[in-house]
Amino acid sequence: MDKLRAMEVFVATVDAGSFAAAAEALDLSAVMVGKHIRALEEQLGARLLERTTRRHSLTEIGAAYLERCRDVLASVHTADGVAESLRAMPQGVLRVTAPVAYGAHRLTPVIGDYIAAHPQVKVDLSLNDRVVDLAEEGFDCGIRSGAAVDERLIARPLALARMYAVASSAWVARHGQPKHPSDLEAFPLLGFATWGGGPNHSWRFTRKGETVHVPVRGPLTTNNGQALLAAAMAGVGVIVQADALLGPALASGQVVQLLPEWELPTRQVHIMRLPEARPSAKLRTFVDFVVERLG
């Protein structure tokens, strides 16, 4: 039998004065109450109660054991209360992972607002463009982009990421705006390893029912979007990246959108968490906050 439950039955029996009264208080049968007491006595190798036809009284060992049982049960109730308070009120450290550009440009301002609303939560944000295993690496939740969703996790969709082909303003001044996606094949196209940098990797442009696949063959492939943008601004070649990364550089004129009348596939973005039946308040409120702001 469960030892903690047996301790609860033992204490209730002493407090109630009889098996029958304890059974009524605990919604058990008197027979089950007796089984719990006997199980404790067998484990301890000593009698806890002296039984007569009319009443029960504590043995010397029973009296000493009773006080320790009260201490143990009080500690358990305190621990349960701590866990319940953590579930009820957002507090503690929340570990979050996200892609570098999305985390820096989209997620960080939202985290700032969340912390202002929940000052007892500290957010530990890790930015990385690789796919992070939340359970293996100890993260509470993470942002992921792309169609593939890990079925082991609970995913909630955020706003789609729009993709643009860009090059530096100096590159456009030197080469001009391409008129058709196939024109890009004459220029160095820089690859993003996280999306696949193999020999069959290509960019898919669409316009009014026409689809063009442009093979990505260039002198540089990297797994970091910031590095890719830096290479484009230095005139190394053409890149395709998400609006979260390219927005400031486009607004400042450091890069120019190519083929603006053509569309590249959008990428789905999710916030994902481990499948806890009762997530902590910090995790639950953070996920809801991000979905409200970025969904």
CSV table of N, CA and C in Angstrom, one decimal, residues 6-129:
chain,number,residue,atom,x,y,z
A,6,ALA,N,-1.2,5.4,3.9
A,6,ALA,CA,-1.4,4.7,5.2
A,6,ALA,C,-1.1,5.6,6.4
A,7,MET,N,-0.1,6.5,6.3
A,7,MET,CA,0.1,7.4,7.4
A,7,MET,C,-1.1,8.3,7.6
A,8,GLU,N,-1.7,8.8,6.5
A,8,GLU,CA,-2.9,9.6,6.6
A,8,GLU,C,-4.0,8.9,7.3
A,9,VAL,N,-4.2,7.6,7.0
A,9,VAL,CA,-5.2,6.8,7.6
A,9,VAL,C,-4.9,6.6,9.1
A,10,PHE,N,-3.7,6.3,9.4
A,10,PHE,CA,-3.3,6.1,10.8
A,10,PHE,C,-3.6,7.4,11.6
A,11,VAL,N,-3.2,8.5,11.1
A,11,VAL,CA,-3.4,9.8,11.9
A,11,VAL,C,-4.9,10.1,12.0
A,12,ALA,N,-5.7,9.8,10.9
A,12,ALA,CA,-7.1,10.0,11.0
A,12,ALA,C,-7.8,9.1,12.0
A,13,THR,N,-7.3,7.9,12.1
A,13,THR,CA,-7.9,6.9,13.0
A,13,THR,C,-7.6,7.3,14.4
A,14,VAL,N,-6.4,7.8,14.7
A,14,VAL,CA,-6.1,8.3,16.1
A,14,VAL,C,-7.0,9.5,16.4
A,15,ASP,N,-7.1,10.4,15.4
A,15,ASP,CA,-7.9,11.7,15.7
A,15,ASP,C,-9.4,11.4,15.8
A,16,ALA,N,-9.9,10.4,15.0
A,16,ALA,CA,-11.3,10.1,15.1
A,16,ALA,C,-11.7,9.2,16.2
A,17,GLY,N,-10.7,8.4,16.7
A,17,GLY,CA,-11.0,7.6,17.9
A,17,GLY,C,-11.4,6.1,17.6
A,18,SER,N,-11.7,5.8,16.3
A,18,SER,CA,-12.1,4.5,15.9
A,18,SER,C,-11.9,4.3,14.4
A,19,PHE,N,-11.8,3.0,14.0
A,19,PHE,CA,-11.8,2.7,12.6
A,19,PHE,C,-13.0,3.2,11.9
A,20,ALA,N,-14.2,3.0,12.5
A,20,ALA,CA,-15.4,3.4,11.8
A,20,ALA,C,-15.5,4.9,11.6
A,21,ALA,N,-15.1,5.6,12.6
A,21,ALA,CA,-15.2,7.1,12.5
A,21,ALA,C,-14.2,7.6,11.4
A,22,ALA,N,-13.0,7.0,11.4
A,22,ALA,CA,-12.0,7.3,10.4
A,22,ALA,C,-12.4,7.0,9.0
A,23,ALA,N,-13.1,5.8,8.9
A,23,ALA,CA,-13.6,5.3,7.6
A,23,ALA,C,-14.6,6.3,7.1
A,24,GLU,N,-15.5,6.8,7.9
A,24,GLU,CA,-16.5,7.8,7.5
A,24,GLU,C,-15.8,9.1,7.1
A,25,ALA,N,-14.8,9.6,7.8
A,25,ALA,CA,-14.1,10.8,7.5
A,25,ALA,C,-13.4,10.7,6.2
A,26,LEU,N,-12.8,9.5,5.9
A,26,LEU,CA,-12.0,9.4,4.7
A,26,LEU,C,-12.7,8.8,3.5
A,27,ASP,N,-14.0,8.5,3.7
A,27,ASP,CA,-14.8,7.8,2.7
A,27,ASP,C,-14.2,6.5,2.3
A,28,LEU,N,-13.8,5.7,3.3
A,28,LEU,CA,-13.3,4.4,3.1
A,28,LEU,C,-14.1,3.4,3.9
A,29,SER,N,-13.9,2.1,3.6
A,29,SER,CA,-14.6,1.1,4.5
A,29,SER,C,-13.7,0.9,5.7
A,30,ALA,N,-14.4,0.5,6.8
A,30,ALA,CA,-13.6,0.2,8.0
A,30,ALA,C,-12.6,-0.9,7.8
A,31,VAL,N,-12.9,-1.8,6.9
A,31,VAL,CA,-12.0,-2.9,6.6
A,31,VAL,C,-10.7,-2.4,5.9
A,32,MET,N,-10.9,-1.4,5.0
A,32,MET,CA,-9.8,-0.8,4.3
A,32,MET,C,-8.9,0.0,5.3
A,33,VAL,N,-9.6,0.7,6.3
A,33,VAL,CA,-8.8,1.4,7.3
A,33,VAL,C,-7.9,0.4,8.1
A,34,GLY,N,-8.5,-0.7,8.5
A,34,GLY,CA,-7.8,-1.7,9.2
A,34,GLY,C,-6.6,-2.2,8.4
A,35,LYS,N,-6.8,-2.4,7.1
A,35,LYS,CA,-5.7,-2.9,6.2
A,35,LYS,C,-4.5,-1.9,6.2
A,36,HIS,N,-4.8,-0.6,6.1
A,36,HIS,CA,-3.8,0.4,6.1
A,36,HIS,C,-3.0,0.3,7.4
A,37,ILE,N,-3.7,0.2,8.5
A,37,ILE,CA,-3.0,0.2,9.8
A,37,ILE,C,-2.1,-1.0,9.9
A,38,ARG,N,-2.6,-2.2,9.5
A,38,ARG,CA,-1.9,-3.4,9.6
A,38,ARG,C,-0.7,-3.4,8.7
A,39,ALA,N,-0.8,-2.8,7.5
A,39,ALA,CA,0.3,-2.7,6.6
A,39,ALA,C,1.4,-1.9,7.2
A,40,LEU,N,1.1,-0.8,7.9
A,40,LEU,CA,2.1,0.0,8.5
A,40,LEU,C,2.8,-0.8,9.6
A,41,GLU,N,2.0,-1.5,10.4
A,41,GLU,CA,2.6,-2.3,11.5
A,41,GLU,C,3.5,-3.4,11.0
A,42,GLU,N,3.1,-4.0,9.9
A,42,GLU,CA,4.0,-5.1,9.3
A,42,GLU,C,5.3,-4.5,8.8
A,43,GLN,N,5.2,-3.3,8.2
A,43,GLN,CA,6.5,-2.7,7.7
A,43,GLN,C,7.4,-2.3,8.8
A,44,LEU,N,6.8,-1.8,9.9
A,44,LEU,CA,7.6,-1.3,11.1
A,44,LEU,C,8.0,-2.5,12.0
A,45,GLY,N,7.2,-3.6,11.9
A,45,GLY,CA,7.5,-4.7,12.8
A,45,GLY,C,7.1,-4.4,14.3
A,46,ALA,N,6.1,-3.6,14.4
A,46,ALA,CA,5.7,-3.2,15.8
A,46,ALA,C,4.2,-2.8,15.7
A,47,ARG,N,3.5,-3.0,16.8
A,47,ARG,CA,2.1,-2.6,16.9
A,47,ARG,C,2.0,-1.1,17.2
A,48,LEU,N,1.1,-0.4,16.5
A,48,LEU,CA,0.9,1.0,16.7
A,48,LEU,C,-0.3,1.3,17.6
A,49,LEU,N,-1.3,0.4,17.5
A,49,LEU,CA,-2.5,0.6,18.3
A,49,LEU,C,-2.8,-0.7,19.1
A,50,GLU,N,-3.3,-0.5,20.3
A,50,GLU,CA,-3.8,-1.6,21.1
A,50,GLU,C,-5.3,-1.6,20.9
A,51,ARG,N,-5.8,-2.7,20.4
A,51,ARG,CA,-7.2,-2.8,20.0
A,51,ARG,C,-8.0,-3.5,21.1
A,52,THR,N,-9.1,-3.0,21.4
A,52,THR,CA,-10.1,-3.7,22.3
A,52,THR,C,-11.4,-3.6,21.6
A,53,THR,N,-12.4,-4.3,22.2
A,53,THR,CA,-13.7,-4.3,21.5
A,53,THR,C,-14.4,-2.9,21.5
A,54,ARG,N,-14.0,-2.0,22.4
A,54,ARG,CA,-14.7,-0.7,22.5
A,54,ARG,C,-13.8,0.4,21.9
A,55,ARG,N,-12.5,0.3,22.1
A,55,ARG,CA,-11.7,1.5,21.7
A,55,ARG,C,-10.3,1.0,21.3
A,56,HIS,N,-9.5,2.0,20.8
A,56,HIS,CA,-8.1,1.8,20.4
A,56,HIS,C,-7.3,2.8,21.2
A,57,SER,N,-6.1,2.3,21.5
A,57,SER,CA,-5.2,3.3,22.2
A,57,SER,C,-3.8,3.1,21.6
A,58,LEU,N,-3.0,4.2,21.6
A,58,LEU,CA,-1.7,4.2,21.1
A,58,LEU,C,-0.7,3.4,21.9
A,59,THR,N,0.1,2.6,21.3
A,59,THR,CA,1.3,2.0,22.0
A,59,THR,C,2.3,3.1,22.1
A,60,GLU,N,3.4,2.8,22.9
A,60,GLU,CA,4.5,3.7,23.0
A,60,GLU,C,5.1,4.1,21.7
A,61,ILE,N,5.3,3.0,20.9
A,61,ILE,CA,5.9,3.2,19.6
A,61,ILE,C,4.9,4.0,18.7
A,62,GLY,N,3.6,3.6,18.8
A,62,GLY,CA,2.6,4.3,18.1
A,62,GLY,C,2.5,5.8,18.3
A,63,ALA,N,2.7,6.2,19.6
A,63,ALA,CA,2.6,7.6,20.0
A,63,ALA,C,3.8,8.4,19.3
A,64,ALA,N,5.0,7.8,19.4
A,64,ALA,CA,6.2,8.4,18.8
A,64,ALA,C,6.0,8.5,17.3
A,65,TYR,N,5.5,7.4,16.7
A,65,TYR,CA,5.4,7.3,15.2
A,65,TYR,C,4.3,8.3,14.8
A,66,LEU,N,3.3,8.5,15.6
A,66,LEU,CA,2.2,9.5,15.2
A,66,LEU,C,2.8,10.9,15.0
A,67,GLU,N,3.7,11.3,15.9
A,67,GLU,CA,4.2,12.7,15.8
A,67,GLU,C,5.0,12.8,14.5
A,68,ARG,N,5.8,11.8,14.2
A,68,ARG,CA,6.6,11.8,13.0
A,68,ARG,C,5.7,11.8,11.7
A,69,CYS,N,4.6,11.1,11.8
A,69,CYS,CA,3.7,11.0,10.7
A,69,CYS,C,3.1,12.4,10.5
A,70,ARG,N,2.7,13.1,11.6
A,70,ARG,CA,2.2,14.5,11.4
A,70,ARG,C,3.2,15.4,10.7
A,71,ASP,N,4.5,15.3,11.1
A,71,ASP,CA,5.5,16.1,10.5
A,71,ASP,C,5.7,15.8,9.0
A,72,VAL,N,5.7,14.5,8.7
A,72,VAL,CA,5.8,14.1,7.3
A,72,VAL,C,4.7,14.6,6.5
A,73,LEU,N,3.5,14.4,6.9
A,73,LEU,CA,2.3,14.9,6.2
A,73,LEU,C,2.2,16.4,6.1
A,74,ALA,N,2.6,17.1,7.1
A,74,ALA,CA,2.7,18.6,7.0
A,74,ALA,C,3.7,19.0,6.0
A,75,SER,N,4.8,18.3,5.9
A,75,SER,CA,5.8,18.7,4.9
A,75,SER,C,5.3,18.4,3.5
A,76,VAL,N,4.6,17.3,3.3
A,76,VAL,CA,4.0,17.0,2.0
A,76,VAL,C,3.0,18.0,1.6
A,77,HIS,N,2.1,18.4,2.6
A,77,HIS,CA,1.1,19.5,2.2
A,77,HIS,C,1.8,20.8,1.9
A,78,THR,N,2.9,21.1,2.6
A,78,THR,CA,3.6,22.3,2.3
A,78,THR,C,4.2,22.3,0.9
A,79,ALA,N,4.8,21.1,0.5
A,79,ALA,CA,5.4,20.9,-0.8
A,79,ALA,C,4.3,21.1,-1.9
A,80,ASP,N,3.1,20.5,-1.6
A,80,ASP,CA,2.0,20.6,-2.6
A,80,ASP,C,1.6,22.0,-2.7
A,81,GLY,N,1.6,22.7,-1.6
A,81,GLY,CA,1.2,24.2,-1.7
A,81,GLY,C,2.2,25.0,-2.5
A,82,VAL,N,3.5,24.7,-2.4
A,82,VAL,CA,4.5,25.4,-3.2
A,82,VAL,C,4.3,25.1,-4.7
A,83,ALA,N,4.1,23.8,-5.0
A,83,ALA,CA,3.8,23.5,-6.4
A,83,ALA,C,2.6,24.2,-6.9
A,84,GLU,N,1.5,24.2,-6.1
A,84,GLU,CA,0.3,24.8,-6.5
A,84,GLU,C,0.4,26.3,-6.8
A,85,SER,N,1.2,27.0,-5.9
A,85,SER,CA,1.5,28.4,-6.0
A,85,SER,C,2.2,28.7,-7.3
A,86,LEU,N,3.2,27.8,-7.7
A,86,LEU,CA,3.9,28.0,-8.9
A,86,LEU,C,3.0,27.8,-10.1
A,87,ARG,N,2.1,26.9,-10.0
A,87,ARG,CA,1.1,26.8,-11.1
A,87,ARG,C,0.2,27.9,-11.2
A,88,ALA,N,-0.2,28.5,-10.0
A,88,ALA,CA,-1.2,29.6,-10.0
A,88,ALA,C,-0.6,30.9,-10.3
A,89,MET,N,0.6,31.3,-9.9
A,89,MET,CA,1.2,32.6,-10.2
A,89,MET,C,2.5,32.5,-11.0
A,90,PRO,N,2.6,33.3,-12.1
A,90,PRO,CA,3.8,33.2,-12.9
A,90,PRO,C,5.0,33.7,-12.0
A,91,GLN,N,6.0,32.8,-11.9
A,91,GLN,CA,7.2,33.1,-11.2
A,91,GLN,C,8.3,32.1,-11.5
A,92,GLY,N,9.5,32.5,-11.3
A,92,GLY,CA,10.7,31.7,-11.6
A,92,GLY,C,11.3,31.9,-12.9
A,93,VAL,N,12.2,31.0,-13.3
A,93,VAL,CA,13.0,31.2,-14.6
A,93,VAL,C,12.3,30.4,-15.7
A,94,LEU,N,12.1,31.1,-16.8
A,94,LEU,CA,11.5,30.5,-18.0
A,94,LEU,C,12.5,30.4,-19.1
A,95,ARG,N,12.9,29.2,-19.5
A,95,ARG,CA,13.9,29.0,-20.6
A,95,ARG,C,13.2,28.9,-21.9
A,96,VAL,N,13.6,29.8,-22.8
A,96,VAL,CA,13.0,29.9,-24.2
A,96,VAL,C,14.1,29.9,-25.2
A,97,THR,N,13.8,29.2,-26.3
A,97,THR,CA,14.7,29.2,-27.5
A,97,THR,C,14.0,29.7,-28.7
A,98,ALA,N,14.8,30.4,-29.6
A,98,ALA,CA,14.1,30.9,-30.8
A,98,ALA,C,15.2,31.1,-31.9
A,99,PRO,N,14.8,31.1,-33.2
A,99,PRO,CA,15.8,31.4,-34.2
A,99,PRO,C,16.4,32.8,-34.0
A,100,VAL,N,17.6,33.0,-34.4
A,100,VAL,CA,18.3,34.3,-34.1
A,100,VAL,C,17.6,35.5,-34.5
A,101,ALA,N,17.2,35.6,-35.8
A,101,ALA,CA,16.6,36.8,-36.3
A,101,ALA,C,15.2,37.0,-35.7
A,102,TYR,N,14.4,36.0,-35.6
A,102,TYR,CA,13.1,36.1,-35.1
A,102,TYR,C,13.1,36.5,-33.6
A,103,GLY,N,14.1,35.8,-32.9
A,103,GLY,CA,14.2,36.1,-31.5
A,103,GLY,C,14.6,37.6,-31.2
A,104,ALA,N,15.6,38.0,-32.0
A,104,ALA,CA,16.1,39.4,-31.8
A,104,ALA,C,15.1,40.5,-32.2
A,105,HIS,N,14.4,40.3,-33.3
A,105,HIS,CA,13.6,41.4,-33.9
A,105,HIS,C,12.1,41.3,-33.5
A,106,ARG,N,11.6,40.1,-33.3
A,106,ARG,CA,10.2,39.9,-33.1
A,106,ARG,C,9.9,39.6,-31.6
A,107,LEU,N,10.6,38.5,-31.1
A,107,LEU,CA,10.3,38.0,-29.8
A,107,LEU,C,10.8,38.8,-28.7
A,108,THR,N,12.0,39.4,-28.8
A,108,THR,CA,12.5,40.2,-27.6
A,108,THR,C,11.7,41.3,-27.2
A,109,PRO,N,11.1,42.1,-28.1
A,109,PRO,CA,10.2,43.2,-27.6
A,109,PRO,C,9.0,42.7,-26.8
A,110,VAL,N,8.5,41.5,-27.3
A,110,VAL,CA,7.3,40.9,-26.6
A,110,VAL,C,7.7,40.4,-25.3
A,111,ILE,N,8.9,39.8,-25.2
A,111,ILE,CA,9.4,39.3,-23.9
A,111,ILE,C,9.5,40.5,-22.9
A,112,GLY,N,10.0,41.7,-23.4
A,112,GLY,CA,10.1,42.8,-22.5
A,112,GLY,C,8.7,43.2,-21.9
A,113,ASP,N,7.7,43.2,-22.8
A,113,ASP,CA,6.4,43.5,-22.3
A,113,ASP,C,5.8,42.5,-21.3
A,114,TYR,N,6.2,41.2,-21.6
A,114,TYR,CA,5.7,40.1,-20.7
A,114,TYR,C,6.4,40.3,-19.3
A,115,ILE,N,7.6,40.6,-19.3
A,115,ILE,CA,8.3,40.7,-18.0
A,115,ILE,C,7.8,41.9,-17.2
A,116,ALA,N,7.4,43.0,-17.9
A,116,ALA,CA,6.8,44.1,-17.3
A,116,ALA,C,5.5,43.8,-16.6
A,117,ALA,N,4.7,42.9,-17.3
A,117,ALA,CA,3.4,42.4,-16.8
A,117,ALA,C,3.6,41.4,-15.7
A,118,HIS,N,4.7,40.6,-15.7
A,118,HIS,CA,4.9,39.5,-14.7
A,118,HIS,C,6.3,39.7,-14.2
A,119,PRO,N,6.6,40.6,-13.3
A,119,PRO,CA,7.9,40.9,-12.8
A,119,PRO,C,8.6,39.8,-12.0
A,120,GLN,N,7.8,38.8,-11.6
A,120,GLN,CA,8.4,37.7,-10.8
A,120,GLN,C,9.0,36.6,-11.7
A,121,VAL,N,8.9,36.8,-13.0
A,121,VAL,CA,9.4,35.8,-14.0
A,121,VAL,C,10.7,36.3,-14.6
A,122,LYS,N,11.7,35.5,-14.7
A,122,LYS,CA,13.0,35.8,-15.4
A,122,LYS,C,13.0,34.9,-16.6
A,123,VAL,N,13.2,35.5,-17.8
A,123,VAL,CA,13.3,34.8,-19.0
A,123,VAL,C,14.7,34.6,-19.5
A,124,ASP,N,15.1,33.3,-19.7
A,124,ASP,CA,16.4,33.0,-20.2
A,124,ASP,C,16.3,32.6,-21.7
A,125,LEU,N,16.6,33.6,-22.5
A,125,LEU,CA,16.4,33.4,-24.0
A,125,LEU,C,17.7,33.0,-24.7
A,126,SER,N,17.6,31.9,-25.4
A,126,SER,CA,18.7,31.3,-26.2
A,126,SER,C,18.4,31.4,-27.6
A,127,LEU,N,19.2,32.1,-28.4
A,127,LEU,CA,18.9,32.3,-29.9
A,127,LEU,C,19.9,31.3,-30.7
A,128,ASN,N,19.3,30.5,-31.5
A,128,ASN,CA,20.0,29.6,-32.3
A,128,ASN,C,19.2,29.2,-33.5
A,129,ASP,N,19.9,29.1,-34.7
A,129,ASP,CA,19.1,28.8,-35.9
A,129,ASP,C,19.0,27.3,-36.1
